[in-house]
PDB file of C-alpha atoms in Angstrom:
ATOM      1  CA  UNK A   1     115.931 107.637 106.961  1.00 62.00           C
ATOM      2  CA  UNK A   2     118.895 105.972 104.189  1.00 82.00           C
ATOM      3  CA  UNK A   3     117.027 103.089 104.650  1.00 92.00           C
ATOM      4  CA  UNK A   4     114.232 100.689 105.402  1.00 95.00           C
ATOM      5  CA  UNK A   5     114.684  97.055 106.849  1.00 95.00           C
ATOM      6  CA  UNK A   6     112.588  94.577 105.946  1.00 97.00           C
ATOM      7  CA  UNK A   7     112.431  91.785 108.196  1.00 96.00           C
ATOM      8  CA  UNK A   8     110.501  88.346 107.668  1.00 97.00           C
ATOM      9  CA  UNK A   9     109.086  87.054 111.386  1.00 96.00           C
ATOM     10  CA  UNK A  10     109.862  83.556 110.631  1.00 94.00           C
ATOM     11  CA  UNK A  11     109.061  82.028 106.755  1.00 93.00           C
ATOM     12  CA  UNK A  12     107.512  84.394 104.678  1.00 96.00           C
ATOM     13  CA  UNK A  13     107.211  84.153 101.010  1.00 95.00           C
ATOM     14  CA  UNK A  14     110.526  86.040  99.200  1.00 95.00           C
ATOM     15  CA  UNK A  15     108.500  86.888  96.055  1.00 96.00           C
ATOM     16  CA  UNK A  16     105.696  89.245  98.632  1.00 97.00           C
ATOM     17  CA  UNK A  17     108.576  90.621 100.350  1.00 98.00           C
ATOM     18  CA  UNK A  18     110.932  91.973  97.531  1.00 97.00           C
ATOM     19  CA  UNK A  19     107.471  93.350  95.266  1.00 97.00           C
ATOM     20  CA  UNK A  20     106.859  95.432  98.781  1.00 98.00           C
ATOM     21  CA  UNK A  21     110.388  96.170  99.039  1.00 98.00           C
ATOM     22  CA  UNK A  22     110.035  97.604  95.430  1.00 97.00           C
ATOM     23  CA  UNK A  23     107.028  99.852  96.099  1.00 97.00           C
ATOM     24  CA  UNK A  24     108.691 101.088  99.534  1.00 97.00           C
ATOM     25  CA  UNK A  25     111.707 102.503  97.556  1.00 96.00           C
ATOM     26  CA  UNK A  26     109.355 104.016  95.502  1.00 95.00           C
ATOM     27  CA  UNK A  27     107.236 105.676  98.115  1.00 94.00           C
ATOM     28  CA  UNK A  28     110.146 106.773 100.712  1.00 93.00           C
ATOM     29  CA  UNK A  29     112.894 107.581  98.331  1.00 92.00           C
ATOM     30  CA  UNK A  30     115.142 105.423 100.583  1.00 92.00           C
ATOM     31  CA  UNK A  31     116.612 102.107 100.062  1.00 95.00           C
ATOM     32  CA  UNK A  32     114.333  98.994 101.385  1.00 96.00           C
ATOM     33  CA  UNK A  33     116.283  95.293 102.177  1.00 96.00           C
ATOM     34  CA  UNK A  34     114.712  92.386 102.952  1.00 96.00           C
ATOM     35  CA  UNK A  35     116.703  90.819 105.579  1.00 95.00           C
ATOM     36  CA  UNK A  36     117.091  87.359 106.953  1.00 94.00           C
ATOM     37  CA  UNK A  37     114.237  86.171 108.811  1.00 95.00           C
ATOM     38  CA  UNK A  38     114.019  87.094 112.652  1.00 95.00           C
ATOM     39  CA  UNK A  39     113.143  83.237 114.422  1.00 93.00           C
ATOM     40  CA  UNK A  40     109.694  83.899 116.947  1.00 91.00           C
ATOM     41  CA  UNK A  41     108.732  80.618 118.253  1.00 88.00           C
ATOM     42  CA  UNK A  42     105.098  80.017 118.619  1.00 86.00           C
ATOM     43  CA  UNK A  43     105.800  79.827 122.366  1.00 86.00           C
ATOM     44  CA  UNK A  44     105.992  83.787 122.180  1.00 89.00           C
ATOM     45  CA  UNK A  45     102.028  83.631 121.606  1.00 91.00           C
ATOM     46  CA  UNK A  46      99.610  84.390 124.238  1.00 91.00           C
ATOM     47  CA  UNK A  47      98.321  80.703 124.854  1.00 88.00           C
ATOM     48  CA  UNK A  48      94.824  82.355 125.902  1.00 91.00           C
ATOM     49  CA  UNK A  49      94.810  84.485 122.963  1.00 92.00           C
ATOM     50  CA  UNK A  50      96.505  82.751 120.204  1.00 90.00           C
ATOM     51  CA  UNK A  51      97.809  85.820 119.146  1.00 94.00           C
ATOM     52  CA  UNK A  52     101.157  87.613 119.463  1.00 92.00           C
ATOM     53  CA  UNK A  53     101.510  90.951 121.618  1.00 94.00           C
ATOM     54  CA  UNK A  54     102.840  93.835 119.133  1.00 93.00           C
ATOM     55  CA  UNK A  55     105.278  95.054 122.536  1.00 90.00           C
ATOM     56  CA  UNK A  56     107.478  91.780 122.828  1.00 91.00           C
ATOM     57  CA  UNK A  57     107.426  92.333 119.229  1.00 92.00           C
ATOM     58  CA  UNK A  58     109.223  95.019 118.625  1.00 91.00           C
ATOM     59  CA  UNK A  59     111.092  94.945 121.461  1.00 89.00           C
ATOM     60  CA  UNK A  60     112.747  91.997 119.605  1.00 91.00           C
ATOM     61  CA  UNK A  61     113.117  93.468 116.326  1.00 91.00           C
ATOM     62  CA  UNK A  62     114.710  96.568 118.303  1.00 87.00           C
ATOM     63  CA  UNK A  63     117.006  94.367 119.677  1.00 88.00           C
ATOM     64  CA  UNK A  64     118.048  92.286 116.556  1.00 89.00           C
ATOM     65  CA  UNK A  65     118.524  95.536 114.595  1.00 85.00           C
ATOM     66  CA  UNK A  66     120.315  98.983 114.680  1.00 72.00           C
ATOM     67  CA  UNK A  67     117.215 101.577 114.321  1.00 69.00           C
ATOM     68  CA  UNK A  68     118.873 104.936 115.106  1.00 72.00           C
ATOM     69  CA  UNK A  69     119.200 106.217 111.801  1.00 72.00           C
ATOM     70  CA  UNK A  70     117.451 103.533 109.593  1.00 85.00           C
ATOM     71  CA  UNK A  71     113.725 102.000 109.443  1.00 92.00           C
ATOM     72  CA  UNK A  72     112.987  98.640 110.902  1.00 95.00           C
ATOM     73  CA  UNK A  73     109.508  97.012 109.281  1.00 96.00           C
ATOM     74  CA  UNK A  74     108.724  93.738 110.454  1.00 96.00           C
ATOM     75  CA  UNK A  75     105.889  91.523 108.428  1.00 98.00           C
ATOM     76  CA  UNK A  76     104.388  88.155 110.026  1.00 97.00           C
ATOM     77  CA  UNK A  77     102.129  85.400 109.838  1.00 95.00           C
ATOM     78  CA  UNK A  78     100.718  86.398 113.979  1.00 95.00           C
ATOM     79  CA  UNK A  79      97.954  87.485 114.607  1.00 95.00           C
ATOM     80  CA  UNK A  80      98.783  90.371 116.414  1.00 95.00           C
ATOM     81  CA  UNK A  81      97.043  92.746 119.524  1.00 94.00           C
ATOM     82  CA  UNK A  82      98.123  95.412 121.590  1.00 93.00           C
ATOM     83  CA  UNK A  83      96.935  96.468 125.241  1.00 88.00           C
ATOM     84  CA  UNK A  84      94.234  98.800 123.792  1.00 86.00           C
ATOM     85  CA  UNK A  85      92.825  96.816 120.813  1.00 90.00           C
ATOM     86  CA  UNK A  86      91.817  93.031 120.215  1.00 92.00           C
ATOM     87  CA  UNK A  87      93.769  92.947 117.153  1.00 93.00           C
ATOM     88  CA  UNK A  88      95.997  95.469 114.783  1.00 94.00           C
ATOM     89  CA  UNK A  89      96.670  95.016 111.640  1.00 96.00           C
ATOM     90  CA  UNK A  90     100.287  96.206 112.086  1.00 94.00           C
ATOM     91  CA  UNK A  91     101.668  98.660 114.966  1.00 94.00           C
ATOM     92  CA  UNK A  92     104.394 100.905 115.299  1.00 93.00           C
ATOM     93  CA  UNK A  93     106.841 102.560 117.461  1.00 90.00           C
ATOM     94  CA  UNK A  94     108.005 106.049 116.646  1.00 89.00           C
ATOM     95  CA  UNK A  95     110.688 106.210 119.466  1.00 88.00           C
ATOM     96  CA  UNK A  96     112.379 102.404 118.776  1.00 88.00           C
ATOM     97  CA  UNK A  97     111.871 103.220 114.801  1.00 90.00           C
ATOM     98  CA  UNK A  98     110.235  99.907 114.395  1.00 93.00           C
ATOM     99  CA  UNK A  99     106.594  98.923 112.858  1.00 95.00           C
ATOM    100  CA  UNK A 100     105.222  95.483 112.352  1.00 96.00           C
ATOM    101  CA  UNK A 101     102.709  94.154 109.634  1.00 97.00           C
ATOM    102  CA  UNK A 102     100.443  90.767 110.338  1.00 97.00           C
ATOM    103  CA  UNK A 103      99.420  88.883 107.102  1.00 97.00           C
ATOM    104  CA  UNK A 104      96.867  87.442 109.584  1.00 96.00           C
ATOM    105  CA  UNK A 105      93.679  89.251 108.699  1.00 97.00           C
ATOM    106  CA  UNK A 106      94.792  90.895 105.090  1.00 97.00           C
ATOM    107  CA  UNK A 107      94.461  86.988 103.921  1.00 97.00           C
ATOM    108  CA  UNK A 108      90.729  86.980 101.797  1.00 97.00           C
ATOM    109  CA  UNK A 109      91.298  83.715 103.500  1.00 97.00           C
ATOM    110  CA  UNK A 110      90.693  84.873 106.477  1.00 96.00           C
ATOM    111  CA  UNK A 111      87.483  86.094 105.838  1.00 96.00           C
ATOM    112  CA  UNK A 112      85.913  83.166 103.679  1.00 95.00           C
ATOM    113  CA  UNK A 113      86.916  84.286 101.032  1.00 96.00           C
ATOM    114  CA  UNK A 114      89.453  82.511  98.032  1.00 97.00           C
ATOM    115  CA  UNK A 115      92.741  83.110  98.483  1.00 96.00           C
ATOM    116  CA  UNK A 116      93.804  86.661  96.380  1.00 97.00           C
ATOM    117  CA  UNK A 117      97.423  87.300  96.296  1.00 96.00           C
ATOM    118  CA  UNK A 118      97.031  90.717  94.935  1.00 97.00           C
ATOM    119  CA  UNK A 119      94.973  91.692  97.382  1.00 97.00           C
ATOM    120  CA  UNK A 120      97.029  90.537  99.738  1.00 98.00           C
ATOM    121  CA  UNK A 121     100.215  92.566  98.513  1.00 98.00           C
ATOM    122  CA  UNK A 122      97.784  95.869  98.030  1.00 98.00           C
ATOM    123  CA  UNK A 123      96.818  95.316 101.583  1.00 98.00           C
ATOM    124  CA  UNK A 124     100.232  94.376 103.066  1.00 98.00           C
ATOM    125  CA  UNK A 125     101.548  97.696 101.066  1.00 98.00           C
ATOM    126  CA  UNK A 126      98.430  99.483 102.499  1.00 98.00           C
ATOM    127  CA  UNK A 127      99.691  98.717 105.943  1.00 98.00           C
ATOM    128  CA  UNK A 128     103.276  98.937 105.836  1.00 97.00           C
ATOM    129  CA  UNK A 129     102.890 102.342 104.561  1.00 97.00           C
ATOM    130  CA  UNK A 130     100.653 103.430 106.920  1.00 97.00           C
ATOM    131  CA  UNK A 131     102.790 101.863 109.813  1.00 96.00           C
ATOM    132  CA  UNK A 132     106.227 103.311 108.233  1.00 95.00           C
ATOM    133  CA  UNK A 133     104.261 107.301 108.432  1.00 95.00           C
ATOM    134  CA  UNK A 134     103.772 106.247 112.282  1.00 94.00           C
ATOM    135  CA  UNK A 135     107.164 105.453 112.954  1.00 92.00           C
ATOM    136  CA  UNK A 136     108.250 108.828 111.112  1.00 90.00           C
ATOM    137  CA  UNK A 137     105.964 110.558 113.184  1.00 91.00           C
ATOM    138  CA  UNK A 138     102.866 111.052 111.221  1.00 95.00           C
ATOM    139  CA  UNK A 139      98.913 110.647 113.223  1.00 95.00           C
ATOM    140  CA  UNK A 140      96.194 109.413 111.691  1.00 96.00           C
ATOM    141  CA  UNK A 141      94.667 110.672 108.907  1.00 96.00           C
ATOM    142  CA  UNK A 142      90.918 111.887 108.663  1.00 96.00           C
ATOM    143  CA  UNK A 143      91.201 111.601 104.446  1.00 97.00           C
ATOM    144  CA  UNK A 144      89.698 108.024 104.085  1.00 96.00           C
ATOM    145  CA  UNK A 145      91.991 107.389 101.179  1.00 97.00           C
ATOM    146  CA  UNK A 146      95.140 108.334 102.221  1.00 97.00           C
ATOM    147  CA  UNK A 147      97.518 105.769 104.056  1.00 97.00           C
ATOM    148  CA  UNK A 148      97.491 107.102 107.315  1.00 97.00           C
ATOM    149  CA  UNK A 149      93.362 106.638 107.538  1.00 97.00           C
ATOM    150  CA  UNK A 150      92.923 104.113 110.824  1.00 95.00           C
ATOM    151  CA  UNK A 151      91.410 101.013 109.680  1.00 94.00           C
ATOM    152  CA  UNK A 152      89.011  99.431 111.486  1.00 92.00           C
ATOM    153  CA  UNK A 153      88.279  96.732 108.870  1.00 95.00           C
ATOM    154  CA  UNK A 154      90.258  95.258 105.623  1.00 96.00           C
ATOM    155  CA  UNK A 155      86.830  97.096 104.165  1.00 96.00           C
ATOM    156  CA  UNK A 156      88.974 100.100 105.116  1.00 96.00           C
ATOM    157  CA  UNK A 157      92.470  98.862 104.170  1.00 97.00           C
ATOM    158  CA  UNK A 158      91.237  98.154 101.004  1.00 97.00           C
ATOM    159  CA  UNK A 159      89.245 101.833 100.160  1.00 97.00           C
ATOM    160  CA  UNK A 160      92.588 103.267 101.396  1.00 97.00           C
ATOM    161  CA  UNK A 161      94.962 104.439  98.972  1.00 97.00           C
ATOM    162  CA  UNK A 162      98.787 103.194  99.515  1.00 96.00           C
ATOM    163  CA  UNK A 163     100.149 106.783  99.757  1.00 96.00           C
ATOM    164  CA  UNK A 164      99.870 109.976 101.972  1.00 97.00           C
ATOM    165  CA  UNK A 165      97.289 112.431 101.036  1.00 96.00           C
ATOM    166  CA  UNK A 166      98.930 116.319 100.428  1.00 96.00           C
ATOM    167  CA  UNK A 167      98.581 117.448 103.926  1.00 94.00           C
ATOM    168  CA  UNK A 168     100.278 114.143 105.184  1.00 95.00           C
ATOM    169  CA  UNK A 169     103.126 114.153 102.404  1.00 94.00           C
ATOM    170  CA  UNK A 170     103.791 117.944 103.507  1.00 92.00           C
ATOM    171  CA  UNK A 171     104.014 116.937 107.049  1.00 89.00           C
ATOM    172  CA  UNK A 172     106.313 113.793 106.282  1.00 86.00           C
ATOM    173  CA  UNK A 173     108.663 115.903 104.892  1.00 81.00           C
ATOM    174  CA  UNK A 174     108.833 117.962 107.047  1.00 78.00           C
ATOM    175  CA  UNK A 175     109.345 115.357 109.593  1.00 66.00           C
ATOM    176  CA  UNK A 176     112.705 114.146 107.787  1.00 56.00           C
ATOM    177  CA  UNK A 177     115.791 115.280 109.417  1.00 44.00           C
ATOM    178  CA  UNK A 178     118.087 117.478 107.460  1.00 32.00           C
TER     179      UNK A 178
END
């Protein structure tokens, strides 16, 4: 991977997206963009659900970008679900080289809660991380601090550290084509 795409699903604050873009660079060794926003009209929502289906997705950011050698990571306001689960926090695809982040549920807002823009980012970093090792080919994680830990609750996005643990740094690199 040369390089990881950023991609804002509609108006997403610039300031969230290069500070992640920072840390990504940082954490892959490869150069991270923030592109121009990718337009999703609220018609693409489930009506019944209110909530955006992760396939239709990435099957757009596949289409909008070239993924063959580079990283595509999408990050929206949509709430998001899959066919298995009610609601991800982000989703990946290995195969299209795409993975997706909803701000949705990292808000404290969300919960209750006052609004906490550092958590926010240290969640949204949390996630993209995670979601990036999945679509390099990394499983989950039974280390409850390292990224790739599945998180079944911002409780455990937020105990989560936002990098691999040894055994899943050894096996990322070792995933990286030569």
């Amino acid at each position: 991977m040369r390089e990881i795409s950023i991609v804002p699903i509609n108006a997403i604050d610039a300031g969230l997206l290069t500070r992640l873009a920072l840390c990504l660079e940082e954490r892959f060794l490869a150069t991270a963009v923030v592109r121009a926003p990718l337009a999703v009209p609220k018609s693409a929502l489930n009506s019944t659900r209110g909530q955006l289906f992760f396939g239709s997705l990435v099957a757009r950011l596949a289409a909008a970008y070239d993924t063959r050698e580079d990283l595509v990571l999408g990050v929206t306001d949509f709430d998001l679900y899959k066919t298995s689960h009610q609601f991800v926090f982000g989703s990946s695809s290995e195969a299209q080289r795409c993975a997706v982040v909803s701000l949705q549920r990292l808000r404290s807002e969300y919960y209750g809660d006052q609004p906490d823009e550092n958590a926010l980012f240290q969640r949204l970093l949390k996630e993209s991380v995670h979601e990036i090792g999945h679509a390099l080919g990394l499983r989950h994680c039974y280390n409850a601090r390292c990224a790739m830990y599945y998180s079944n609750s911002v409780f455990d996005t937020d105990n989560k550290h936002s990098h691999f643990c040894e055994s899943c740094e050894r096996r990322s690199r070792a995933n990286k084509p030569v």
